Short mmCIF file of C-alpha atoms and ligand atoms in Angstrom, two decimals:
data_model
loop_
_atom_site.label_atom_id
_atom_site.label_comp_id
_atom_site.label_asym_id
_atom_site.label_seq_id
_atom_site.Cartn_x
_atom_site.Cartn_y
_atom_site.Cartn_z
CA MET S 1 131.05 -123.98 -112.82
CA ALA S 2 127.32 -124.54 -113.37
CA ASP S 3 125.22 -123.03 -110.60
CA VAL S 4 125.04 -125.75 -107.95
CA GLN S 5 121.97 -124.33 -106.25
CA SER S 6 119.86 -123.91 -109.36
CA ARG S 7 119.05 -127.56 -109.95
CA PRO S 8 117.57 -130.06 -107.54
CA PHE S 9 119.99 -132.26 -105.65
CA LEU S 10 119.49 -135.74 -107.10
CA THR S 11 119.31 -138.70 -104.76
CA GLY S 12 118.46 -142.26 -105.49
CA VAL S 13 119.37 -145.76 -106.46
CA ILE S 14 121.08 -146.81 -109.65
CA GLU S 15 120.54 -150.35 -110.80
CA GLY S 16 123.99 -150.31 -112.30
CA PHE S 17 125.64 -153.55 -111.27
CA TYR S 18 126.80 -156.61 -113.20
CA GLY S 19 124.55 -159.65 -112.89
CA ARG S 20 120.88 -160.48 -113.05
CA PRO S 21 118.73 -157.33 -113.20
CA TRP S 22 116.02 -156.94 -110.58
CA THR S 23 112.53 -158.19 -111.35
CA THR S 24 109.50 -155.98 -111.76
CA ASP S 25 108.25 -157.07 -108.38
CA GLN S 26 111.56 -156.19 -106.74
CA ARG S 27 111.54 -152.80 -108.44
CA ARG S 28 108.02 -152.22 -107.18
CA ARG S 29 109.29 -152.83 -103.67
CA LEU S 30 112.33 -150.69 -104.35
CA PHE S 31 110.19 -147.73 -105.36
CA ALA S 32 108.14 -148.00 -102.18
CA GLN S 33 111.30 -148.11 -100.07
CA MET S 34 112.83 -145.19 -101.94
CA GLN S 35 109.71 -143.11 -101.56
CA ALA S 36 109.57 -143.83 -97.82
CA ALA S 37 113.25 -142.84 -97.56
CA GLY S 38 112.59 -139.54 -99.37
CA LEU S 39 114.78 -140.33 -102.37
CA ARG S 40 114.01 -138.76 -105.73
CA CYS S 41 115.25 -140.78 -108.65
CA TYR S 42 115.58 -144.37 -109.86
CA ALA S 43 118.28 -144.92 -112.46
CA TYR S 44 117.90 -147.89 -114.77
CA GLY S 45 121.23 -149.22 -116.03
CA PRO S 46 121.70 -152.95 -115.35
CA LYS S 47 125.01 -153.85 -116.98
CA ASP S 48 123.73 -157.19 -118.20
CA ASP S 49 120.52 -155.94 -119.76
CA LEU S 50 121.47 -156.48 -123.41
CA HIS S 51 119.79 -153.27 -124.56
CA HIS S 52 121.68 -151.21 -122.04
CA ARG S 53 125.19 -152.18 -123.15
CA ALA S 54 126.02 -155.16 -125.36
CA CYS S 55 123.25 -154.51 -127.95
CA TRP S 56 122.72 -150.83 -127.21
CA ARG S 57 121.85 -149.99 -130.81
CA GLU S 58 118.81 -152.28 -130.84
CA ALA S 59 115.49 -150.67 -130.11
CA TYR S 60 113.18 -152.31 -127.58
CA SER S 61 110.42 -154.52 -128.96
CA GLU S 62 106.80 -153.52 -128.55
CA SER S 63 106.26 -155.82 -125.62
CA ALA S 64 109.48 -154.67 -123.91
CA CYS S 65 108.26 -151.09 -124.38
CA ALA S 66 104.97 -151.97 -122.72
CA ASP S 67 106.87 -153.41 -119.74
CA LEU S 68 109.09 -150.34 -119.52
CA ARG S 69 106.14 -148.00 -119.73
CA ALA S 70 104.50 -149.86 -116.85
CA LEU S 71 107.73 -149.62 -114.86
CA ILE S 72 108.03 -145.89 -115.52
CA ASP S 73 104.40 -145.36 -114.51
CA LEU S 74 105.04 -147.29 -111.31
CA CYS S 75 108.09 -145.17 -110.62
CA HIS S 76 106.09 -141.98 -111.13
CA ALA S 77 103.30 -143.28 -108.94
CA HIS S 78 105.89 -143.30 -106.15
CA ASP S 79 106.89 -139.74 -106.88
CA LEU S 80 110.25 -140.70 -108.30
CA ARG S 81 111.99 -139.60 -111.47
CA PHE S 82 112.89 -142.33 -113.91
CA LEU S 83 116.36 -142.09 -115.39
CA TYR S 84 117.40 -144.33 -118.27
CA ALA S 85 121.09 -145.07 -118.71
CA LEU S 86 122.78 -146.30 -121.87
CA GLY S 87 126.29 -147.76 -121.97
CA PRO S 88 127.39 -147.79 -125.62
CA GLY S 89 131.13 -147.69 -124.95
CA LEU S 90 131.99 -151.31 -125.76
CA ASP S 91 131.78 -150.77 -129.50
CA VAL S 92 130.63 -147.24 -130.26
CA CYS S 93 132.41 -145.28 -132.97
CA TYR S 94 132.61 -141.71 -131.65
CA ALA S 95 133.46 -140.30 -135.05
CA ASP S 96 130.45 -141.89 -136.69
CA PRO S 97 127.52 -139.43 -136.72
CA GLU S 98 125.23 -142.43 -137.24
CA ASP S 99 126.13 -143.69 -133.79
CA SER S 100 125.18 -140.37 -132.17
CA VAL S 101 121.87 -140.55 -133.98
CA ARG S 102 121.35 -144.13 -132.78
CA MET S 103 122.06 -143.12 -129.22
CA ALA S 104 119.62 -140.24 -129.41
CA GLU S 105 117.05 -142.59 -130.93
CA ARG S 106 117.47 -145.10 -128.14
CA TYR S 107 116.94 -142.39 -125.54
CA ALA S 108 114.04 -140.92 -127.49
CA GLN S 109 112.32 -144.29 -127.46
CA ILE S 110 112.44 -144.38 -123.67
CA MET S 111 111.59 -140.71 -123.25
CA ALA S 112 108.47 -141.38 -125.31
CA LEU S 113 107.52 -143.97 -122.72
CA GLY S 114 107.70 -141.32 -120.01
CA ALA S 115 111.33 -141.38 -118.78
CA ASP S 116 112.43 -138.09 -117.21
CA ASP S 117 116.23 -138.17 -117.32
CA VAL S 118 119.05 -140.00 -119.04
CA ALA S 119 122.64 -141.04 -118.47
CA LEU S 120 125.43 -141.88 -120.87
CA LEU S 121 127.91 -144.29 -119.31
CA PHE S 122 131.47 -144.87 -120.46
CA ASP S 123 132.65 -146.91 -117.48
CA ASP S 124 134.49 -150.22 -117.91
CA ILE S 125 135.15 -149.93 -121.63
CA PRO S 126 138.19 -150.59 -123.86
CA ASP S 127 140.93 -148.10 -123.19
CA THR S 128 142.20 -147.89 -126.75
CA MET S 129 140.62 -145.78 -129.45
CA ALA S 130 139.62 -146.94 -132.90
CA GLN S 131 141.74 -145.32 -135.59
CA ALA S 132 138.89 -143.19 -136.94
CA ASP S 133 138.25 -141.81 -133.47
CA ALA S 134 141.90 -141.17 -132.70
CA GLU S 135 142.28 -139.25 -135.98
CA ARG S 136 139.15 -137.21 -135.48
CA PHE S 137 139.37 -136.41 -131.75
CA GLY S 138 142.89 -137.13 -130.56
CA SER S 139 141.70 -138.06 -127.08
CA PHE S 140 139.00 -140.05 -125.35
CA ALA S 141 137.95 -137.02 -123.35
CA LYS S 142 137.27 -134.99 -126.50
CA ALA S 143 135.45 -137.88 -128.15
CA HIS S 144 133.31 -138.44 -125.07
CA ALA S 145 132.49 -134.78 -124.64
CA HIS S 146 131.61 -134.54 -128.32
CA VAL S 147 129.06 -137.37 -128.33
CA ALA S 148 127.63 -136.37 -124.95
CA ASN S 149 127.17 -132.76 -126.04
CA GLU S 150 125.61 -133.81 -129.31
CA VAL S 151 123.12 -136.19 -127.71
CA PHE S 152 122.42 -133.65 -124.97
CA ALA S 153 121.63 -130.98 -127.58
CA ARG S 154 119.29 -133.30 -129.46
CA LEU S 155 117.42 -134.46 -126.39
CA THR S 156 117.04 -131.10 -124.68
CA LYS S 157 115.42 -129.67 -127.81
CA ALA S 158 112.45 -131.91 -127.13
CA SER S 159 112.76 -132.09 -123.33
CA PRO S 160 114.36 -128.91 -121.96
CA ASP S 161 113.97 -130.03 -118.32
CA LEU S 162 115.77 -133.30 -118.77
CA ARG S 163 118.72 -134.06 -116.52
CA PHE S 164 121.68 -135.56 -118.39
CA LEU S 165 124.28 -137.57 -116.46
CA PHE S 166 127.59 -138.80 -117.78
CA CYS S 167 129.98 -141.44 -116.48
CA PRO S 168 133.61 -140.88 -117.48
CA THR S 169 136.04 -143.71 -118.20
CA PRO S 170 138.20 -142.81 -115.20
CA TYR S 171 135.49 -142.51 -112.56
CA CYS S 172 137.63 -142.61 -109.43
CA SER S 173 140.97 -141.12 -108.40
CA ARG S 174 142.82 -144.40 -108.65
CA MET S 175 141.83 -144.71 -112.31
CA ALA S 176 142.57 -141.07 -113.03
CA ASP S 177 146.00 -141.40 -111.38
CA ALA S 178 146.72 -144.39 -113.60
CA ALA S 179 145.78 -142.20 -116.60
CA LEU S 180 142.94 -144.50 -117.63
CA GLY S 181 141.26 -142.87 -120.63
CA GLY S 182 144.41 -140.85 -121.27
CA GLU S 183 146.51 -138.29 -119.42
CA GLY S 184 144.48 -135.26 -118.31
CA TYR S 185 141.14 -136.87 -119.26
CA LEU S 186 139.11 -135.31 -116.45
CA ARG S 187 140.35 -131.75 -116.93
CA GLU S 188 139.79 -131.97 -120.66
CA LEU S 189 136.35 -133.45 -120.17
CA GLY S 190 135.42 -130.81 -117.60
CA GLU S 191 136.34 -128.08 -120.06
CA ALA S 192 134.61 -129.55 -123.08
CA LEU S 193 131.43 -131.02 -121.61
CA HIS S 194 128.28 -128.88 -121.63
CA PRO S 195 128.06 -127.28 -118.15
CA GLU S 196 124.61 -128.70 -117.51
CA ILE S 197 125.74 -132.28 -117.87
CA ASP S 198 126.34 -133.93 -114.49
CA VAL S 199 129.34 -136.22 -114.08
CA PHE S 200 129.34 -139.43 -112.07
CA TRP S 201 132.20 -140.11 -109.68
CA THR S 202 132.79 -143.02 -107.28
CA GLY S 203 135.38 -141.27 -105.07
CA PRO S 204 139.04 -142.04 -104.42
CA GLU S 205 138.36 -145.71 -105.28
CA ILE S 206 135.75 -147.74 -107.14
CA ILE S 207 134.54 -148.80 -103.72
CA SER S 208 135.38 -145.82 -101.52
CA ALA S 209 135.45 -146.17 -97.75
CA THR S 210 135.49 -142.38 -97.51
CA ILE S 211 134.53 -139.53 -99.81
CA ASP S 212 134.98 -136.34 -97.83
CA ASP S 213 134.02 -132.74 -98.58
CA ALA S 214 137.56 -131.79 -99.58
CA HIS S 215 137.76 -134.66 -102.06
CA ALA S 216 134.38 -133.74 -103.55
CA ARG S 217 135.43 -130.09 -103.94
CA MET S 218 138.75 -131.05 -105.49
CA ILE S 219 137.01 -133.22 -108.09
CA GLY S 220 134.41 -130.49 -108.61
CA ASP S 221 137.17 -128.04 -109.48
CA LEU S 222 138.68 -130.47 -111.92
CA LEU S 223 135.38 -131.29 -113.60
CA LYS S 224 134.11 -127.71 -113.44
CA ARG S 225 130.93 -128.94 -111.77
CA PRO S 226 130.17 -130.69 -108.51
CA PRO S 227 130.34 -134.46 -108.96
CA MET S 228 127.32 -136.74 -108.89
CA ILE S 229 128.31 -139.59 -106.58
CA TRP S 230 127.87 -143.11 -107.90
CA ASP S 231 128.27 -144.89 -104.61
CA ASN S 232 129.48 -148.49 -104.75
CA LEU S 233 129.89 -148.82 -100.99
CA GLN S 234 127.32 -151.60 -100.80
CA ALA S 235 127.79 -153.07 -104.28
CA ASN S 236 128.74 -156.74 -104.17
CA ASP S 237 128.94 -157.77 -107.82
CA TYR S 238 132.75 -157.93 -107.53
CA ASP S 239 132.58 -160.62 -104.82
CA LEU S 240 129.31 -162.47 -104.69
CA ARG S 241 130.21 -164.36 -101.54
CA ARG S 242 129.68 -161.11 -99.67
CA LEU S 243 126.65 -158.96 -98.90
CA PHE S 244 126.73 -155.39 -97.63
CA VAL S 245 123.90 -154.51 -95.34
CA GLY S 246 125.68 -151.72 -93.46
CA PRO S 247 124.68 -148.04 -93.46
CA CYS S 248 125.64 -145.17 -95.68
CA GLN S 249 128.76 -143.70 -94.09
CA GLY S 250 131.92 -141.76 -94.76
CA ARG S 251 130.29 -139.37 -97.24
CA PRO S 252 130.58 -135.54 -97.38
CA SER S 253 129.10 -133.87 -94.33
CA HIS S 254 127.67 -131.07 -96.49
CA PRO S 255 126.49 -133.01 -99.53
CA GLU S 256 124.43 -130.25 -101.07
CA GLU S 257 127.41 -127.90 -101.06
CA SER S 258 129.96 -130.17 -102.70
CA LEU S 259 127.89 -132.62 -104.77
CA SER S 260 125.15 -132.43 -107.37
CA GLY S 261 123.61 -135.63 -106.03
CA ILE S 262 124.24 -139.15 -104.85
CA PHE S 263 123.09 -142.55 -106.11
CA ILE S 264 123.84 -145.87 -104.50
CA ASN S 265 124.54 -148.87 -106.69
CA PRO S 266 123.91 -151.54 -104.08
CA ASN S 267 123.91 -155.34 -103.71
CA CYS S 268 122.73 -157.45 -106.63
CA GLU S 269 120.45 -159.25 -104.18
CA PHE S 270 117.61 -156.80 -103.90
CA GLU S 271 116.55 -157.85 -100.40
CA ALA S 272 119.95 -156.94 -98.95
CA ASN S 273 119.41 -153.27 -99.74
CA PHE S 274 116.85 -152.12 -97.23
CA ILE S 275 119.37 -150.56 -94.83
CA PRO S 276 121.51 -148.96 -97.55
CA ILE S 277 118.38 -147.29 -98.99
CA HIS S 278 116.94 -146.27 -95.64
CA THR S 279 120.20 -144.79 -94.39
CA LEU S 280 120.87 -142.97 -97.66
CA GLY S 281 117.54 -141.23 -97.09
CA ALA S 282 118.59 -140.28 -93.56
CA TYR S 283 121.97 -139.05 -94.79
CA VAL S 284 120.54 -136.73 -97.41
CA SER S 285 117.87 -135.38 -95.12
CA LYS S 286 120.13 -134.83 -92.09
CA GLY S 287 123.32 -133.66 -93.78
CA SER S 288 125.99 -132.74 -91.23
CA ALA S 289 123.81 -134.03 -88.34
CA TYR S 290 123.80 -137.54 -89.83
CA GLN S 291 125.18 -140.29 -87.57
CA SER S 292 125.61 -143.59 -89.34
CA LEU S 293 125.23 -145.80 -86.26
CA ASP S 294 121.99 -144.11 -85.23
CA ALA S 295 120.72 -144.34 -88.79
CA PHE S 296 121.68 -148.01 -88.83
CA SER S 297 119.64 -148.66 -85.66
CA GLU S 298 116.65 -146.77 -87.01
CA ALA S 299 116.83 -148.69 -90.27
CA LEU S 300 116.96 -152.00 -88.41
CA GLU S 301 113.71 -151.19 -86.66
CA ALA S 302 112.08 -150.24 -89.90
CA TRP S 303 113.34 -153.47 -91.48
CA LEU S 304 112.09 -155.83 -88.76
CA PRO S 305 108.53 -156.23 -90.20
CA ALA S 306 110.09 -157.65 -93.39
CA PHE S 307 111.11 -160.69 -91.31
CA ALA S 308 107.53 -161.94 -90.93
CA SER S 309 107.79 -165.63 -90.19
CA THR S 310 105.81 -168.84 -90.38
CA GLY S 311 107.53 -169.82 -87.11
CA ASP S 312 108.78 -167.86 -84.12
CA ALA S 313 108.92 -164.09 -84.51
CA TRP S 314 112.29 -162.51 -85.24
CA THR S 315 113.69 -160.16 -82.64
CA LEU S 316 115.41 -156.89 -83.36
CA ASP S 317 118.65 -158.34 -81.97
CA GLU S 318 118.53 -161.19 -84.46
CA VAL S 319 118.06 -158.83 -87.39
CA ARG S 320 120.90 -156.70 -86.03
CA LEU S 321 123.15 -159.72 -85.83
CA LEU S 322 122.42 -160.63 -89.43
CA ALA S 323 123.18 -157.09 -90.56
CA GLU S 324 126.34 -156.85 -88.48
CA ILE S 325 127.72 -160.00 -90.03
CA PHE S 326 127.23 -158.60 -93.54
CA TYR S 327 128.21 -155.02 -92.89
CA LEU S 328 130.51 -152.99 -95.13
CA PRO S 329 133.51 -153.83 -97.30
CA HIS S 330 136.10 -152.03 -95.21
CA GLU S 331 134.49 -152.49 -91.83
CA ASP S 332 132.92 -155.35 -89.91
CA GLY S 333 129.78 -154.85 -87.84
CA ALA S 334 130.20 -154.88 -84.04
CA ALA S 335 129.06 -158.51 -83.66
CA ALA S 336 131.37 -159.69 -86.42
CA GLN S 337 134.33 -157.92 -84.84
CA GLN S 338 133.72 -159.74 -81.57
CA LEU S 339 133.23 -163.07 -83.32
CA LEU S 340 136.48 -162.73 -85.22
CA GLU S 341 138.41 -161.69 -82.13
CA ASP S 342 137.09 -164.67 -80.19
CA ALA S 343 137.86 -167.06 -83.01
CA MET S 344 141.40 -165.74 -83.17
CA VAL S 345 141.86 -166.29 -79.46
CA VAL S 346 140.68 -169.88 -79.71
CA ALA S 347 142.74 -170.61 -82.80
CA SER S 348 145.96 -169.11 -81.47
CA ARG S 349 145.99 -169.90 -77.74
CA PRO S 350 145.83 -172.97 -75.52
CA PRO S 351 142.43 -173.73 -73.93
CA ASP S 352 143.38 -172.36 -70.52
CA ALA S 353 143.96 -168.95 -72.14
CA TRP S 354 140.64 -168.79 -74.02
CA GLY S 355 138.87 -166.93 -71.22
CA GLU S 356 135.40 -165.69 -72.13
CA ALA S 357 135.98 -166.22 -75.83
CA GLU S 358 135.05 -169.89 -75.51
CA GLY S 359 131.65 -169.28 -73.93
CA ARG S 360 130.82 -166.56 -76.43
CA LEU S 361 131.77 -168.78 -79.35
CA ARG S 362 129.63 -171.63 -78.10
CA GLU S 363 126.75 -169.21 -77.74
CA TRP S 364 127.44 -167.91 -81.23
CA HIS S 365 127.18 -171.41 -82.54
CA THR S 366 123.76 -171.90 -80.96
CA THR S 367 122.53 -168.53 -82.16
CA VAL S 368 123.74 -169.05 -85.71
CA VAL S 369 122.04 -172.44 -85.88
CA ARG S 370 118.84 -170.91 -84.51
CA ILE S 371 118.93 -168.09 -87.07
CA ALA S 372 119.62 -170.57 -89.85
CA VAL S 373 116.34 -172.27 -88.98
CA LYS S 374 114.54 -168.96 -88.69
CA LEU S 375 115.73 -167.94 -92.12
CA THR S 376 114.01 -171.01 -93.58
CA GLU S 377 110.76 -169.87 -91.96
CA LEU S 378 110.69 -166.41 -93.52
CA LYS S 379 107.54 -165.63 -95.46
CA ASN S 380 109.51 -163.49 -97.88
CA ARG S 381 111.35 -166.26 -99.72
CA ASP S 382 113.52 -163.81 -101.59
CA LEU S 383 114.81 -162.52 -98.27
CA PHE S 384 115.54 -166.10 -97.21
CA TYR S 385 117.43 -166.95 -100.41
CA THR S 386 119.41 -163.73 -100.17
CA PHE S 387 121.03 -164.67 -96.88
CA ASN S 388 120.78 -168.42 -96.79
CA ARG S 389 123.94 -169.30 -98.73
CA GLN S 390 126.26 -167.10 -96.76
CA TRP S 391 124.63 -167.97 -93.47
CA TRP S 392 125.04 -171.64 -94.28
CA GLU S 393 128.77 -171.11 -94.71
CA LEU S 394 128.96 -169.24 -91.42
CA ARG S 395 127.15 -172.06 -89.66
CA GLU S 396 129.56 -174.65 -91.08
CA GLU S 397 132.56 -172.68 -89.85
CA LEU S 398 131.07 -172.35 -86.37
CA GLU S 399 130.28 -176.05 -86.23
CA LEU S 400 133.89 -176.74 -87.05
CA LEU S 401 135.17 -174.24 -84.52
CA THR S 402 133.00 -175.80 -81.81
CA GLN S 403 134.28 -179.28 -82.64
CA TYR S 404 137.83 -177.96 -82.64
CA MET S 405 137.31 -176.51 -79.15
CA ASP S 406 135.96 -179.86 -77.96
CA TRP S 407 139.00 -181.63 -79.35
CA ARG S 408 141.43 -179.20 -77.76
CA GLN S 409 139.72 -179.61 -74.43
CA SER S 410 139.57 -183.39 -74.44
CA GLU S 411 141.98 -184.82 -71.93
CA THR S 412 144.13 -186.76 -74.33
CA PRO S 413 143.81 -184.96 -77.61
CA ASP S 414 144.95 -186.93 -80.62
CA GLU S 415 147.89 -185.39 -82.25
CA ARG S 416 145.87 -184.11 -85.16
CA PHE S 417 142.26 -183.07 -85.43
CA PHE S 418 140.34 -184.78 -88.19
CA PRO S 419 136.86 -183.21 -88.36
CA SER S 420 134.13 -185.79 -88.69
CA GLU S 421 131.87 -183.84 -91.04
CA HIS S 422 134.02 -181.19 -92.66
CA LEU S 423 135.90 -183.29 -95.13
CA LEU S 424 138.55 -182.66 -97.71
CA GLY S 425 136.98 -182.22 -101.13
CA THR S 426 133.49 -181.30 -99.99
CA PHE S 427 134.34 -178.58 -97.46
CA ARG S 428 135.77 -175.22 -98.57
CA GLY S 429 136.35 -176.81 -101.94
CA GLY S 430 136.49 -175.57 -105.49
CA VAL S 431 139.07 -174.15 -107.81
CA VAL S 432 138.68 -170.56 -106.62
CA ALA S 433 139.02 -171.48 -102.95
CA ARG S 434 142.19 -173.38 -103.75
CA LEU S 435 143.59 -170.55 -105.86
CA GLN S 436 142.94 -168.19 -102.96
CA GLY S 437 145.29 -170.29 -100.85
CA PHE S 438 148.31 -169.57 -103.05
CA LEU S 439 148.77 -165.82 -102.71
CA ALA S 440 147.91 -164.67 -99.22
CA MET S 441 147.16 -161.00 -98.75
CA GLU S 442 148.92 -159.23 -95.87
CA PRO S 443 146.96 -156.95 -93.50
CA ASP S 444 148.30 -153.92 -95.40
CA GLY S 445 146.93 -155.23 -98.72
CA SER S 446 150.28 -156.35 -100.11
CA ILE S 447 151.12 -159.80 -101.38
CA LYS S 448 154.56 -161.13 -100.54
CA SER S 449 156.70 -162.90 -103.05
CA THR S 450 156.01 -166.59 -102.45
CA HIS S 451 159.39 -168.02 -103.39
CA ALA S 452 162.59 -167.66 -101.47
C1 GDL U 1 132.13 -150.55 -111.39
C2 GDL U 1 130.98 -150.34 -112.30
C3 GDL U 1 129.66 -150.82 -111.69
C4 GDL U 1 129.87 -151.97 -110.73
C5 GDL U 1 130.78 -151.47 -109.64
C6 GDL U 1 131.05 -152.44 -108.50
C7 GDL U 1 130.92 -147.92 -111.86
C8 GDL U 1 130.79 -146.55 -112.44
N1 GDL U 1 130.88 -148.95 -112.73
O1 GDL U 1 133.23 -150.29 -111.74
O2 GDL U 1 128.81 -151.17 -112.72
O3 GDL U 1 128.66 -152.40 -110.20
O4 GDL U 1 132.02 -151.11 -110.17
O5 GDL U 1 131.67 -153.59 -108.94
O6 GDL U 1 131.06 -148.06 -110.68
#
């Protein structure tokens, strides 16, 4: 195994999601937030940047180069390394030496602009090999190791200090267990890949609730190097109705012993990422002393000034509420847990058994309406647009819930409740919403057969 201690532990943010890449202004703000959080490296790899993936062979134009150079300079001005990632896997021919040369050329173009490090990504690509590749290499793992080693050798000749990261086709245990990329891919890759190449890993799942020390060590043994975590905990490109504003949590308690670094690949909406970035910084600086709830509270305080308003000032509690509604994929924030419990009580019991849930829900309604107005008054419009859609939906549901409570409590309730504003066709509509109604998911994640 390569010497873990000899190279700096890499920490940072990878812009590695599907969807609209961040703007220069957002990246400028990102760099400032990363620097304040003590992170070290920004990785550029937006899936839908044509040059990154779909048209990876095409060099950048002169004007695009000027923009990239300015971005790299900005990154350096914030004391961050700039890592450029290329994802050629959709149509690369591993056996074609020309393609290795093209890859090296693409990296060289960016290195000439000042980039420090590079990554070669083979995530989310076709799982069948072209005939020429199958004949030459026999396995994906060998093909991948071959091109990575070749490009690594070319680039390190000119830049011996460069850090080279690689993303395998099976990048989590679930994929490896399903033999994505071929049986034994990871072991074969670990053996064949140059020991100085770092390997990305997202944990047991693509979106891992937990990645513990034992898991990291087990993968490290398999890959013959400690994994570089690509953390999708707060990524939301797979379900854009959600936002994940919760803290870094459930990661190895001794990161520097079992990992070579950690990058978060967070929400597509840049403004939703303040807490993920801030708490990642706390996690890497505190190690085993890190407490996610404390880090969350500290991050909220640091975030509050971003809510500068043209109207009434935001309170810390209001920002907390917002963040607790949009928390983490496998866990609701404290406020959301209470809200859901109360809503369940009201929906499943008669009014005389609602207890305190009713009062809390009515208060929720008022608060959510108030925050909806306060969102419109934010000076940072990007922050407003980030949360407005989802908050609007929440407000609609609470309006309905309040009207439902009124109806249940009226002395002679009609037999059926017909909401006056939430109407069939315009409320909760759309093809996807209707499709979602067909196959209900059970609490254990299973889907029952729907016919008798
Ligand atoms: C993925 C993709 C990533 C995407 C994320 C969340 C990796 C290595 N690749 O599979 O681009 O943003 O899931 O949807 O995670």
